[in-house]
Short mmCIF file of C-alpha atoms and ligand atoms in Angstrom, two decimals:
data_model
loop_
_atom_site.label_atom_id
_atom_site.label_comp_id
_atom_site.label_asym_id
_atom_site.label_seq_id
_atom_site.Cartn_x
_atom_site.Cartn_y
_atom_site.Cartn_z
CA MET A 1045 -0.05 -0.12 -0.21
CA ILE A 1046 1.16 3.70 -0.77
CA THR A 1047 -0.24 6.55 1.21
CA LEU A 1048 -0.28 9.76 -0.65
CA ALA A 1049 -0.54 13.16 1.09
CA LEU A 1050 -2.14 15.76 -0.49
CA SER A 1051 -3.58 19.22 0.84
CA LYS A 1052 -7.13 20.47 -0.52
CA GLY A 1053 -7.23 23.07 -2.90
CA ARG A 1054 -4.82 23.80 -5.80
CA ILE A 1055 -2.44 21.23 -5.09
CA PHE A 1056 -5.01 18.36 -5.13
CA GLU A 1057 -6.60 19.75 -8.19
CA GLU A 1058 -3.12 20.50 -10.03
CA THR A 1059 -1.98 17.17 -8.88
CA LEU A 1060 -5.30 14.97 -10.01
CA PRO A 1061 -4.00 14.85 -13.98
CA LEU A 1062 -0.55 13.71 -12.97
CA LEU A 1063 -2.33 10.69 -11.04
CA ARG A 1064 -4.53 10.15 -13.78
CA ALA A 1065 -1.57 10.01 -16.26
CA ALA A 1066 -0.19 7.43 -13.65
CA GLY A 1067 -3.32 5.21 -13.76
CA ILE A 1068 -4.75 6.65 -10.32
CA GLU A 1069 -8.35 8.02 -9.99
CA VAL A 1070 -9.23 9.23 -6.88
CA LEU A 1071 -12.65 8.16 -6.05
CA GLU A 1072 -14.08 11.06 -4.01
CA ASP A 1073 -14.20 14.58 -4.06
CA PRO A 1074 -12.47 16.47 -1.16
CA GLU A 1075 -14.66 19.14 -1.48
CA THR A 1076 -18.08 17.40 -0.75
CA SER A 1077 -16.73 14.39 1.32
CA ARG A 1078 -15.49 14.79 4.79
CA LYS A 1079 -13.45 11.88 4.84
CA LEU A 1080 -9.70 12.43 5.45
CA ILE A 1081 -8.61 9.20 3.75
CA LEU A 1082 -9.83 8.95 -0.08
CA PRO A 1083 -9.68 5.60 -1.75
CA THR A 1084 -8.55 5.58 -5.42
CA SER A 1085 -8.97 3.16 -8.27
CA ARG A 1086 -6.02 1.17 -7.21
CA SER A 1087 -6.29 -0.76 -4.15
CA ASP A 1088 -2.78 -0.21 -3.35
CA VAL A 1089 -2.84 3.32 -3.12
CA ARG A 1090 -4.91 5.93 -1.04
CA VAL A 1091 -4.69 9.60 -0.60
CA VAL A 1092 -4.63 11.51 2.64
CA LEU A 1093 -5.66 15.12 2.99
CA VAL A 1094 -3.51 17.02 5.59
CA ARG A 1095 -2.76 21.00 5.43
CA ALA A 1096 -0.42 21.92 3.24
CA THR A 1097 2.25 22.77 5.66
CA ASP A 1098 1.94 19.33 7.39
CA VAL A 1099 2.69 17.34 4.05
CA PRO A 1100 6.07 17.14 4.67
CA THR A 1101 5.82 16.35 8.29
CA TYR A 1102 3.60 13.41 7.15
CA VAL A 1103 6.20 12.23 4.73
CA GLN A 1104 8.97 12.66 7.13
CA TYR A 1105 7.89 10.28 9.76
CA GLY A 1106 6.18 7.83 7.34
CA GLY A 1107 2.29 8.73 8.01
CA ALA A 1108 2.54 9.02 4.22
CA ASP A 1109 5.13 7.68 1.85
CA VAL A 1110 4.76 9.89 -0.77
CA GLY A 1111 3.35 13.64 -0.84
CA VAL A 1112 3.18 16.84 -2.94
CA ALA A 1113 4.24 20.03 -1.24
CA GLY A 1114 4.95 23.44 -2.48
CA LYS A 1115 8.79 24.75 -2.41
CA ASP A 1116 7.87 27.37 0.15
CA VAL A 1117 6.53 24.70 2.72
CA LEU A 1118 9.53 22.81 2.08
CA LEU A 1119 11.91 25.30 2.57
CA GLU A 1120 10.40 26.41 5.98
CA HIS A 1121 10.38 22.46 6.90
CA GLY A 1122 14.20 21.95 5.99
CA GLY A 1123 13.35 18.85 3.90
CA SER A 1124 15.20 16.21 6.64
CA GLY A 1125 13.82 12.24 5.94
CA LEU A 1126 12.47 13.46 2.46
CA VAL A 1127 13.54 12.92 -1.01
CA GLN A 1128 12.40 15.29 -3.60
CA PRO A 1129 12.63 13.40 -6.81
CA LEU A 1130 10.34 15.65 -9.01
CA ASP A 1131 9.57 19.13 -9.68
CA LEU A 1132 5.82 19.03 -10.96
CA ASN A 1133 5.56 22.44 -12.16
CA ILE A 1134 2.39 22.88 -10.52
CA ALA A 1135 0.58 25.44 -7.91
CA ARG A 1136 3.34 28.04 -9.56
CA CYS A 1137 3.87 31.46 -8.10
CA ARG A 1138 6.72 33.29 -6.60
CA MET A 1139 8.16 34.40 -3.17
CA SER A 1140 8.37 38.05 -2.97
CA VAL A 1141 8.87 41.21 -0.61
CA ALA A 1142 6.15 43.74 -0.80
CA VAL A 1143 5.46 47.03 0.77
CA ARG A 1144 3.13 49.53 0.97
CA ASP A 1145 3.07 51.72 -2.14
CA ASP A 1146 4.09 54.77 -0.38
CA PHE A 1147 6.98 53.03 1.47
CA ASP A 1148 10.62 53.98 0.30
CA TYR A 1149 12.04 50.52 0.56
CA ALA A 1150 15.36 51.09 -1.34
CA ALA A 1151 16.10 53.54 1.58
CA ALA A 1152 14.63 51.18 4.10
CA VAL A 1153 17.22 48.36 2.96
CA GLN A 1154 20.41 50.33 2.63
CA GLN A 1155 23.36 48.34 4.07
CA GLY A 1156 23.22 48.52 7.92
CA SER A 1157 19.70 49.44 8.20
CA ARG A 1158 16.95 47.62 10.18
CA ILE A 1159 13.59 46.35 8.68
CA ARG A 1160 10.36 45.05 10.17
CA VAL A 1161 8.98 42.07 8.08
CA ALA A 1162 6.11 40.07 8.69
CA THR A 1163 5.82 36.67 6.88
CA LYS A 1164 4.93 32.94 7.14
CA TYR A 1165 8.13 32.03 5.88
CA THR A 1166 10.59 33.02 8.43
CA GLN A 1167 13.64 30.84 7.43
CA VAL A 1168 13.62 31.90 3.79
CA ALA A 1169 13.01 35.76 4.87
CA ARG A 1170 15.79 35.44 7.39
CA GLN A 1171 18.06 34.18 4.70
CA HIS A 1172 17.18 36.82 2.10
CA PHE A 1173 17.88 39.78 4.26
CA ALA A 1174 20.88 38.08 5.68
CA ASP A 1175 22.36 37.81 2.10
CA LYS A 1176 21.60 41.48 1.75
CA GLY A 1177 23.15 42.43 4.95
CA VAL A 1178 19.89 43.92 6.16
CA HIS A 1179 19.29 43.60 9.63
CA VAL A 1180 15.39 42.16 10.45
CA ASP A 1181 13.10 41.98 12.92
CA LEU A 1182 10.70 38.92 11.88
CA ILE A 1183 7.33 38.74 12.88
CA LYS A 1184 5.86 35.16 12.40
CA LEU A 1185 1.92 35.21 10.98
CA TYR A 1186 0.00 32.34 9.51
CA GLY A 1187 -2.30 34.21 6.97
CA SER A 1188 -3.67 37.75 5.87
CA MET A 1189 0.14 38.79 5.56
CA GLU A 1190 -0.98 41.78 3.41
CA LEU A 1191 -2.70 43.30 6.45
CA ALA A 1192 0.65 43.57 8.34
CA PRO A 1193 1.99 46.88 6.29
CA LEU A 1194 -1.36 48.61 6.43
CA THR A 1195 -1.62 48.52 10.11
CA GLY A 1196 1.97 49.32 11.01
CA LEU A 1197 2.58 45.79 12.33
CA ALA A 1198 5.53 45.56 9.87
CA ASP A 1199 7.20 47.50 7.03
CA ALA A 1200 7.40 44.76 4.47
CA ILE A 1201 5.89 41.33 4.24
CA VAL A 1202 7.38 38.11 2.58
CA ASP A 1203 4.63 36.26 0.51
CA LEU A 1204 3.75 34.16 -2.20
CA VAL A 1205 2.62 36.33 -5.23
CA SER A 1206 0.94 34.94 -8.32
CA THR A 1207 -0.98 37.56 -10.24
CA GLY A 1208 -0.43 40.52 -7.66
CA SER A 1209 -3.87 41.41 -7.66
CA THR A 1210 -4.39 40.76 -3.76
CA LEU A 1211 -1.38 43.00 -3.32
CA LYS A 1212 -2.94 45.82 -5.70
CA ALA A 1213 -6.31 45.57 -3.94
CA ASN A 1214 -4.53 46.53 -0.60
CA HIS A 1215 -2.20 49.14 -1.96
CA LEU A 1216 0.77 47.17 -1.60
CA VAL A 1217 3.78 46.85 -4.21
CA GLU A 1218 5.81 44.00 -4.90
CA VAL A 1219 9.64 45.36 -4.54
CA GLU A 1220 11.76 42.08 -5.02
CA THR A 1221 11.27 38.64 -6.21
CA ILE A 1222 13.05 35.99 -3.99
CA MET A 1223 12.47 32.81 -5.90
CA PRO A 1224 10.19 31.09 -8.11
CA ILE A 1225 7.87 28.60 -6.37
CA SER A 1226 6.44 25.25 -7.58
CA SER A 1227 5.25 22.00 -5.95
CA ARG A 1228 7.38 18.80 -5.73
CA LEU A 1229 6.98 15.11 -5.18
CA VAL A 1230 8.30 14.27 -1.91
CA VAL A 1231 9.17 10.68 -0.93
CA ASN A 1232 9.85 9.19 2.61
CA GLN A 1233 13.61 8.22 2.43
CA THR A 1234 12.76 4.84 4.07
CA ALA A 1235 9.77 4.11 1.85
CA LEU A 1236 11.64 4.54 -1.29
CA LYS A 1237 13.67 1.67 -0.30
CA THR A 1238 11.56 -0.79 1.13
CA LYS A 1239 8.56 0.02 -1.24
CA VAL A 1240 10.66 0.72 -4.22
CA ALA A 1241 8.44 -1.53 -6.44
CA LEU A 1242 5.54 0.43 -5.96
CA ILE A 1243 6.99 4.09 -5.82
CA GLY A 1244 9.76 3.68 -8.47
CA PRO A 1245 7.03 3.28 -11.20
CA LEU A 1246 4.64 5.85 -9.59
CA ILE A 1247 7.50 8.29 -9.81
CA GLN A 1248 8.12 7.41 -13.44
CA ALA A 1249 4.60 7.54 -14.66
CA ILE A 1250 4.04 10.99 -12.86
CA GLU A 1251 7.62 12.31 -14.38
CA ALA A 1252 6.40 11.28 -17.66
CA ALA A 1253 3.18 13.48 -17.21
CA VAL A 1254 4.62 16.52 -15.84
CA VAL A 1255 4.10 19.61 -18.09
CA PRO A 1256 7.34 21.43 -18.65
P1 ATP B 1337 -3.65 26.93 4.66
O1 ATP B 1337 -4.93 27.12 3.57
O2 ATP B 1337 -4.26 25.04 5.08
O3 ATP B 1337 -3.41 27.37 5.71
P2 ATP B 1337 -2.17 27.18 2.56
O4 ATP B 1337 -2.89 28.57 2.56
O5 ATP B 1337 -0.86 27.23 2.62
O6 ATP B 1337 -2.49 26.32 3.68
P3 ATP B 1337 -3.13 26.94 -0.15
O7 ATP B 1337 -3.31 28.34 -0.27
O8 ATP B 1337 -3.60 25.82 -0.79
O9 ATP B 1337 -2.76 26.52 1.23
O10 ATP B 1337 -1.30 26.86 -0.74
C1 ATP B 1337 -0.83 25.43 -0.85
C2 ATP B 1337 0.45 25.97 -1.85
O11 ATP B 1337 0.16 26.11 -3.05
C3 ATP B 1337 1.42 26.78 -1.26
O12 ATP B 1337 2.34 25.99 -0.16
C4 ATP B 1337 2.29 27.27 -2.36
O13 ATP B 1337 2.92 26.13 -2.62
C5 ATP B 1337 1.01 27.29 -3.63
N1 ATP B 1337 0.24 28.40 -3.37
C6 ATP B 1337 0.13 29.35 -2.42
N2 ATP B 1337 -0.61 30.58 -3.18
C7 ATP B 1337 -0.29 30.41 -4.71
C8 ATP B 1337 -0.69 30.98 -5.39
N3 ATP B 1337 -1.57 32.27 -5.18
N4 ATP B 1337 -0.83 30.77 -6.42
C9 ATP B 1337 -0.14 29.37 -7.17
N5 ATP B 1337 0.67 28.62 -6.14
C10 ATP B 1337 0.18 28.91 -4.55
MG1 MG B 1338 -3.92 29.89 1.31
#
């Protein structure tokens, strides 16, 4: 049996075609079902639904053998115990720095200066500002990052951006792109060895279906 950890929403939706190409149909819709374990058309494959940020944890400890997680989530998790064989090129966006449209970011990040940054992505943000030689006070948030510069909680945010329309609607501007983000297939290190007969072909079939 292979257990595959997915999060509801865009990752689930965008993973479905890849699974289908690998001959796996998920037999229930997570938007209408209350089940957290979903059967598939293959008796030896099941899907478990977990929070996006919990996918690496499930796979690391073997609660799931395989999962799909955003690079953003994987960087914060650190990736220990995980093999990342494939970039699935789905759930694409970018990790960016944004500020209020009336904030002078260039002045705020001059060498030796100090800036207050609110984010869910403290590891990435810490590294980014360290690389620039900017001292940063990080404020950990779990959502609605856009609100932080508007309320004076922070000077800047580090968040995911796709179209930029949420930023625009909140009078924020993207001032720096940190990195492109997409979702990856992650596999439990031990399961990759002990269940190679099941997981190997699954990786190959998914790889063949990835849209570059
Ligand atoms: P939760 O809703 O459980 O708090 P979440 O907000 O991280 O978790 P999603 O918004 O579904 O869950 O995001 C899941 C993943 O999809 C993210 O980790 C990221 O890799 C990617 N993602 C997030 N926002 C976007 C976006 N605007 N466009 C494309 N991909 C995105
Ligand atoms: Mg979200």
